[in-house]
XYZ file of C-alpha atoms in Angstrom:
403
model
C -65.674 -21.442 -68.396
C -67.000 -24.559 -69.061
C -68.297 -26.159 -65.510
C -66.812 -29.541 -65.192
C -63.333 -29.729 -66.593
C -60.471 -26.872 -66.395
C -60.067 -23.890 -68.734
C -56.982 -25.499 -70.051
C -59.318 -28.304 -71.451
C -61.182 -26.434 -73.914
C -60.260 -25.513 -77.512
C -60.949 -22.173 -79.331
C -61.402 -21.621 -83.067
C -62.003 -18.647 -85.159
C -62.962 -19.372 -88.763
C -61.787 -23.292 -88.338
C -58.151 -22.139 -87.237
C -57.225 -23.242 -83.569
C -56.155 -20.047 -81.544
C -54.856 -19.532 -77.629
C -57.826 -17.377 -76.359
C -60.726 -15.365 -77.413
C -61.500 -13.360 -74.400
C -59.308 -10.650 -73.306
C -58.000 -10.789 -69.337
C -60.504 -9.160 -68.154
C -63.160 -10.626 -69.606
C -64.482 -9.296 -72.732
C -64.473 -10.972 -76.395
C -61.569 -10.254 -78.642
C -63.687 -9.451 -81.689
C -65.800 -6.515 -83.024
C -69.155 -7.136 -82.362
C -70.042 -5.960 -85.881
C -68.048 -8.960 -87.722
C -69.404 -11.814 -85.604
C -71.531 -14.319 -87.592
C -71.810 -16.767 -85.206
C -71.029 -18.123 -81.949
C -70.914 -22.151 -81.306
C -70.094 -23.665 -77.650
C -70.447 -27.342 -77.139
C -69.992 -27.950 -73.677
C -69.990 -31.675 -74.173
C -70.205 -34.171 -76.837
C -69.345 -32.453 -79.939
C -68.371 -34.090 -83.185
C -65.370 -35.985 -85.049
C -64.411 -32.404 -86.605
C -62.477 -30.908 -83.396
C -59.946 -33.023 -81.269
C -57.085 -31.951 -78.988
C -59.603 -31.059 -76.048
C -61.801 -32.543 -73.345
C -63.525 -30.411 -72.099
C -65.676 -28.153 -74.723
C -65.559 -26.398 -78.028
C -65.509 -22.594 -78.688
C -65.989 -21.747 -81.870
C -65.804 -18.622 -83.829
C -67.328 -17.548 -87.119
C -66.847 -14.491 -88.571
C -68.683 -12.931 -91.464
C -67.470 -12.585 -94.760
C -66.560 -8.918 -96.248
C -69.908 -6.964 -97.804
C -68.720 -5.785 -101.445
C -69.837 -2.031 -101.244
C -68.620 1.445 -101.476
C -65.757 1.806 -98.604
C -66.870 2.720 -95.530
C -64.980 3.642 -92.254
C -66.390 3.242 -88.635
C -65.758 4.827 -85.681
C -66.692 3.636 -82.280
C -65.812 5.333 -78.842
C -66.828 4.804 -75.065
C -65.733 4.846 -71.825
C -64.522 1.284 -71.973
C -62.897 0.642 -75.799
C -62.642 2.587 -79.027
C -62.444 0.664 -82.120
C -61.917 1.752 -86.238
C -62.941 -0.684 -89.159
C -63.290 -0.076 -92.903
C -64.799 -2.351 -94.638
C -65.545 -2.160 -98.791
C -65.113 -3.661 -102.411
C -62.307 -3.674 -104.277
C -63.237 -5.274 -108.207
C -66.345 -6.864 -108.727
C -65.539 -10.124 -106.901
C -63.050 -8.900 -103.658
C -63.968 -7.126 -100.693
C -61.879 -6.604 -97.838
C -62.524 -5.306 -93.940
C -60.488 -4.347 -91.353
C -60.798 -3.932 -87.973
C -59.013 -2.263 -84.548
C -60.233 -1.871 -81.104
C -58.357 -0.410 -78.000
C -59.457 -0.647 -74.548
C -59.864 2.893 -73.018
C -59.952 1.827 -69.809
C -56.277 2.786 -68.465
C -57.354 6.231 -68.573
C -59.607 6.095 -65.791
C -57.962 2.942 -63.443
C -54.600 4.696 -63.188
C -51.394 3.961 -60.727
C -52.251 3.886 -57.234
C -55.812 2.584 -57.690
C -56.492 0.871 -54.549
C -58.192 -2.805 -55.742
C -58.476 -4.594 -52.500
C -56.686 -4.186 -49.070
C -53.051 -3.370 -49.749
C -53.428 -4.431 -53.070
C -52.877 -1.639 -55.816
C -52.611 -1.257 -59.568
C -48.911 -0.279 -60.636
C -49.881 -1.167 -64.830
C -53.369 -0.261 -65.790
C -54.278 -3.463 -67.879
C -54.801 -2.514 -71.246
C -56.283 -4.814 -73.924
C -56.435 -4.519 -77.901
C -57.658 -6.668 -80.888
C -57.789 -6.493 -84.630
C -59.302 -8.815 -87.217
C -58.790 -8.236 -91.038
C -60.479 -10.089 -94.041
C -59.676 -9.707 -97.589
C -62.099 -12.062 -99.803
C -61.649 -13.495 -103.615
C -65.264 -14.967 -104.955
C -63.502 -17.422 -108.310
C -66.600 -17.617 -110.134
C -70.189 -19.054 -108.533
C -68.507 -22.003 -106.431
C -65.336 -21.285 -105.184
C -64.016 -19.026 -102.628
C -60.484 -17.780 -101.608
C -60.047 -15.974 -97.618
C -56.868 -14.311 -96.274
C -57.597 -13.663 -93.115
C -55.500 -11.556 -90.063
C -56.086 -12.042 -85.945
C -54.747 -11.121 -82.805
C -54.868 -9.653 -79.352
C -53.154 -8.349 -76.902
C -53.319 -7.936 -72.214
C -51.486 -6.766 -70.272
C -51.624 -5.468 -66.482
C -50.457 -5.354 -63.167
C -50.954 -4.996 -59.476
C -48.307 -4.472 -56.584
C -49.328 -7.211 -53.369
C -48.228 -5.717 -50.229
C -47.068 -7.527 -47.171
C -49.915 -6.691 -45.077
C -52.433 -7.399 -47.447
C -54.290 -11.154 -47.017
C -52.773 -12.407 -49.801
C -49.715 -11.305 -49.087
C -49.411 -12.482 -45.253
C -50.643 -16.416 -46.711
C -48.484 -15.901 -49.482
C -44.986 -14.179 -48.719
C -43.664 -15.120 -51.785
C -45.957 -13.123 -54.108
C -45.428 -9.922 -52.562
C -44.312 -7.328 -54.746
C -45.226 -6.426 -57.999
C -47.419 -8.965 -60.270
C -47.688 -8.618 -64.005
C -49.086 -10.304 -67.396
C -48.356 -10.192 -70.601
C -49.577 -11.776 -73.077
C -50.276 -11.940 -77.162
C -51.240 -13.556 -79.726
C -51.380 -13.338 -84.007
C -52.192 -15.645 -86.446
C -52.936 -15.800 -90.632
C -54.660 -18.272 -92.778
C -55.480 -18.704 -95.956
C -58.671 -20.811 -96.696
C -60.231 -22.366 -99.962
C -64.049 -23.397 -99.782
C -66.082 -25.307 -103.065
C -69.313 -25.175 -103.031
C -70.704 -27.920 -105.598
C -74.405 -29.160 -105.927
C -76.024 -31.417 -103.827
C -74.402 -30.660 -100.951
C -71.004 -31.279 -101.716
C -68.602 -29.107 -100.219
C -64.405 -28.678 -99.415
C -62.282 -26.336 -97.796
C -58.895 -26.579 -97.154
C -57.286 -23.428 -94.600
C -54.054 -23.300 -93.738
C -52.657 -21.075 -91.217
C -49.792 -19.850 -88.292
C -49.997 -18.435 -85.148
C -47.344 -17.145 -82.956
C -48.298 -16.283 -79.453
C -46.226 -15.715 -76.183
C -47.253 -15.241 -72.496
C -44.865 -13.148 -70.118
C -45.588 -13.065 -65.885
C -43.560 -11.743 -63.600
C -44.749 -12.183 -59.701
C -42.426 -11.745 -56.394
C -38.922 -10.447 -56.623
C -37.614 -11.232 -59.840
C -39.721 -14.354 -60.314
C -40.988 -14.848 -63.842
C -42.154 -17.409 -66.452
C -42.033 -16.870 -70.241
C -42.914 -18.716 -73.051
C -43.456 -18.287 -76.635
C -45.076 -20.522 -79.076
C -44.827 -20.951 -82.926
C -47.798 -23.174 -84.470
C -48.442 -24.245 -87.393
C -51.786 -26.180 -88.691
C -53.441 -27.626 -91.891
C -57.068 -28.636 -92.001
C -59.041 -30.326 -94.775
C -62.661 -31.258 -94.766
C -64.911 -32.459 -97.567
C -68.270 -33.430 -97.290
C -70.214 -35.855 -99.933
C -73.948 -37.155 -100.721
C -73.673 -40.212 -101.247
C -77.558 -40.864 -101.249
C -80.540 -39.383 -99.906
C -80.008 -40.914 -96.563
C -76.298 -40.843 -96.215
C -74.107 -37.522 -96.100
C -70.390 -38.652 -95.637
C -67.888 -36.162 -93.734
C -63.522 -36.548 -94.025
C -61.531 -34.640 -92.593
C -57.845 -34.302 -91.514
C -55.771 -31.448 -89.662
C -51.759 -31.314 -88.625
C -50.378 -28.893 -86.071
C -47.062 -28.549 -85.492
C -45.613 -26.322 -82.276
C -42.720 -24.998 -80.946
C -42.500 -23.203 -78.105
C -39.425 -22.137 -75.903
C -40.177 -21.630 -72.005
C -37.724 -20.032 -69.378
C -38.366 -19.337 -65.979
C -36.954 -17.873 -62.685
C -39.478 -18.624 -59.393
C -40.292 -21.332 -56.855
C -42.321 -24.103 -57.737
C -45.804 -25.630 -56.216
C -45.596 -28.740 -56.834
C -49.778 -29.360 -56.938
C -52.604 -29.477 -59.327
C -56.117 -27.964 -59.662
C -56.908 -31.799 -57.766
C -53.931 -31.015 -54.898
C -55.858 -29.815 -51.669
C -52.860 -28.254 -49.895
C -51.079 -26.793 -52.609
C -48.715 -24.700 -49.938
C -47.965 -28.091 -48.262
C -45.957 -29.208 -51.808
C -43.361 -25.974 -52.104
C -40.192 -26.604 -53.852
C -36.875 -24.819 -54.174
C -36.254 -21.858 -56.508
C -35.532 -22.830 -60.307
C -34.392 -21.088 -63.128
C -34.339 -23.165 -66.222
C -34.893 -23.148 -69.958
C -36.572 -25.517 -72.003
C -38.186 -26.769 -75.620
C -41.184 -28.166 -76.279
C -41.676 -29.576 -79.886
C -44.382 -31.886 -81.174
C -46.484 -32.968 -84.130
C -50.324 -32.994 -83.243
C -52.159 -34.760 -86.334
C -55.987 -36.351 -86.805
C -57.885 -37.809 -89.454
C -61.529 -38.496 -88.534
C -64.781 -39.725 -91.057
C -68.423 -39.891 -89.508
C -71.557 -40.495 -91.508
C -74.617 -37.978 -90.967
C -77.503 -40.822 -91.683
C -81.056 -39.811 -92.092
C -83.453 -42.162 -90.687
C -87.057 -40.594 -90.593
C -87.829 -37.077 -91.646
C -87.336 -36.126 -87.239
C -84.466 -38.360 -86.680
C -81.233 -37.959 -87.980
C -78.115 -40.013 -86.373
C -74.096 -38.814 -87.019
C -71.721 -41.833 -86.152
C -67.883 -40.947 -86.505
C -64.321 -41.874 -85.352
C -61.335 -40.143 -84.921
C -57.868 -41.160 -85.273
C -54.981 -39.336 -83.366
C -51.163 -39.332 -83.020
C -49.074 -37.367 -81.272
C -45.179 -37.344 -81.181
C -44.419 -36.186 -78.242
C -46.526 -38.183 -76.149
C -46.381 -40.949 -78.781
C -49.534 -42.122 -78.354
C -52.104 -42.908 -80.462
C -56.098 -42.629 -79.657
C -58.998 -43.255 -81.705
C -62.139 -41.711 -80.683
C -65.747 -42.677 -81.511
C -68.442 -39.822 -81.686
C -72.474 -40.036 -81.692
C -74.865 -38.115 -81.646
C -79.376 -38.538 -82.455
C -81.661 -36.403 -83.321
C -85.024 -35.618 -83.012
C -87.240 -33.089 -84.417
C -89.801 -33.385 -81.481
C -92.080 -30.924 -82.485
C -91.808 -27.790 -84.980
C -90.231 -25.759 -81.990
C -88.442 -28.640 -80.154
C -85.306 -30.159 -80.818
C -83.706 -33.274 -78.517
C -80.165 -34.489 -79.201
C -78.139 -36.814 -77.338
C -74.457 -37.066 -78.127
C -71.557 -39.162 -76.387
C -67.662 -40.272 -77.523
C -64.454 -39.469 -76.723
C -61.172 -37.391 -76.233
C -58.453 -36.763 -75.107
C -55.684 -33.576 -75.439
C -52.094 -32.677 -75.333
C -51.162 -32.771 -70.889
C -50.614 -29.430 -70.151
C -47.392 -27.309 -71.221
C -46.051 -26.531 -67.713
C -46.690 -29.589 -66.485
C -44.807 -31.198 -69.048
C -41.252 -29.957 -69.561
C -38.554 -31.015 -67.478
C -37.467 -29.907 -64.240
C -40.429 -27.802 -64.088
C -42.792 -30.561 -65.109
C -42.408 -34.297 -66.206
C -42.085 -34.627 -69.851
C -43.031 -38.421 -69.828
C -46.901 -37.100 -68.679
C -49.475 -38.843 -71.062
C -52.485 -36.668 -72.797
C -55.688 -36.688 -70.215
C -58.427 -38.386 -71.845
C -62.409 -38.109 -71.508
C -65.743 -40.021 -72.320
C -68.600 -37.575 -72.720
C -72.408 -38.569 -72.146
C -74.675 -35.523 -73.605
C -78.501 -34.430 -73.512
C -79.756 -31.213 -75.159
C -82.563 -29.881 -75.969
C -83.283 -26.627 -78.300
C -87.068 -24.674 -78.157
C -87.652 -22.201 -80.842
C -89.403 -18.980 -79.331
C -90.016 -17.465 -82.020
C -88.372 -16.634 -85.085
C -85.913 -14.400 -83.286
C -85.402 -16.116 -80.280
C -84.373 -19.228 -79.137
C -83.268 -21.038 -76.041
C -81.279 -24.651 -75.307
C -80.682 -26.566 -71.840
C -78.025 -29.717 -71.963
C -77.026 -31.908 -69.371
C -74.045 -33.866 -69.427
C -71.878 -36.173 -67.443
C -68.104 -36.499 -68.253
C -65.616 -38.708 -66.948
C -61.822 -37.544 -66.658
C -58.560 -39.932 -66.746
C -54.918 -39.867 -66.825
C -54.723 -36.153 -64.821
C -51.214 -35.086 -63.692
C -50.796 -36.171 -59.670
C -48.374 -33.847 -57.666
C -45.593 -35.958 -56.226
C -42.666 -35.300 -53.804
């Protein structure tokens, strides 16, 4: 959670691909912890690179495969186990391969009592995997195949005399969620001198999202995607580092659904007050998300370095077309202190349910942002380090609930 903005705002990469999620349902991370290389959340302000979100950026990096004798790993608690097995193939490929299950089902069975009248019919059960298989072609370039997904899914019966229940008749019975999610890419990096660099990654992912709530009320989508990004990077003196990038995504996702509407928002203050007739419908939802973006990392002093970018987007389905200027400054304070202020910005695709017909309004237009951002980072130590940023965001074009 990002405070500020709604969940649905956010993006979330892992190794520069776009993905739906990477927390399970209930809270914990969808990786092993023993392939994470590093973590990066933006909260506010962040650079030309992402697009298709207002609110912040999550993104994932995970390590590359170590080229040594094949090992297997075994992990087991109360909570998850997991297998990997991770090793060299020929001189220059290494794989891993990862697989964690949650364990927890085996000790929150049927019956479980969860609040007042409210009881767990599904233990939810959770599982992940991540694979890697790695190709170094010679000293400067770099092939990656890479394999992720995850998996939730749980459920709870509401009774009629529980709270919930009695303000919400309409939810009583049994509530479940299921959802999924798997995706491949294939990336290409070049490393050349002088801080040139490219990578190109291409990839799909194919998710789907099942709940079920109330008797016989249900919505169900599933969702094919599939994205390009480029980047290449460029010295083009000592003072100037140029960045271009581009990325495509193109979905398609089918939605059906049996229930009865609320006509409201996350902004609507009665959301009861707005309650519609029961639906059942089918629908489609194609478009074409595509952005090309420069920015120009400009050193001006040995502490102050300024990145000034734009980004150019289009969408089909909205058919609208933004461009976005980024900045950000800065400055190397002290050995231990960095300050940066950033600002630009952004806008996203409206949201999916909110946006196909009869459930929705498919003539919605993409909510945009404009992002003010101060941070600062303090080095502890060598091992530790710690950041504070405070930012101000503005938010336009958000869906209104009508009649």
């Amino acid at each position: 959670a990002i405070r500020g903005s709604s969940p649905d705002d956010n993006a979330f990469y892992i190794d520069d691909m776009p993905v739906g999620y990477i927390f399970h349902l209930f809270g914990d991370s969808i990786f092993n912890q023993n392939l994470v290389r590093d973590f990066r959340l933006d909260p506010a302000g962040f650079d030309a690179s992402y697009g298709n979100a207002i609110g912040g950026i999550f993104d994932v990096s995970l390590r590359d495969p170590r080229n040594q004798d094949i090992q297997t790993t075994i992990d087991m608690s109360m909570l998850k186990a997991s297998a990997m097995i991770e090793g060299g193939i020929t001189e220059n490929t290494a794989f891993y391969a990862s697989y964690r299950r949650s364990l927890i089902q085996l000790f929150l069975g049927e019956g479980d009592e969860l609040d007042d009248d409210v009881k767990v019919y599904q233990a939810p059960e959770s599982s992940d995997y991540q694979s890697k298989f790695q190709w170094l072609l010679g000293d400067k370039h770099k092939l990656t195949f890479s394999l992720n997904g995850a998996q939730d899914s749980g459920g709870i019966n509401i009774s009629a005399q529980s709270e919930f229940g009695r303000v919400n008749p309409d939810v009583v019975g049994d509530a479940s969620i299921n959802a999924k999610f798997d995706s491949a890419s294939l990336q290409w990096q070049y490393f050349g001198d002088n801080q040139n660099y490219f990578n190109l990654v291409g990839g799909y992912v194919k998710s789907s999202e099942n709940e079920k709530v109330g008797a016989g009320q249900f919505i169900k989508y599933d969702s094919n995607k599939l994205m390009m990004r480029a980047f290449y990077q460029h010295r083009i003196s000592a003072q100037h580092l140029i960045n271009v990038g581009a990325d495509i995504m193109q979905q398609d996702a089918d939605y059906s659904f049996d229930l009865i509407p609320y006509f409201c928002t996350e902004h609507t203050t009665s959301c009861e007050d707005q309650k519609g007739e029961r639906i059942q419908d089918v629908a489609t939802l194609k478009d074409t998300d595509s952005g090309l973006y420069i920015s120009d990392i400009w050193t001006l002093t040995n502490d102050i370095t300024a990145e000034i970018g734009i980004r150019a987007e289009h969408n089909d389905y909205t058919e609208q077309q933004f461009f976005h200027p980024r900045l950000s400054v800065q400055w190397q304070a002290t050995d231990d202190l960095l300050l940066t202020t950033k600002a630009g910005s952004y806008s996203r695709f409206p949201d999916a349910d909110k946006a196909v017909k009869k459930l929705g309004n498919p003539k919605l237009k993409s909510p945009e942002s404009h992002h003010v951002s101060v941070k600062a980072d303090y080095a502890i130590d060598t091992e530790w380090k710690t950041s504070l940023e405070v930012y101000y965001k503005t938010i336009d074009e958000l869906a209104l609930a009508t009649n």
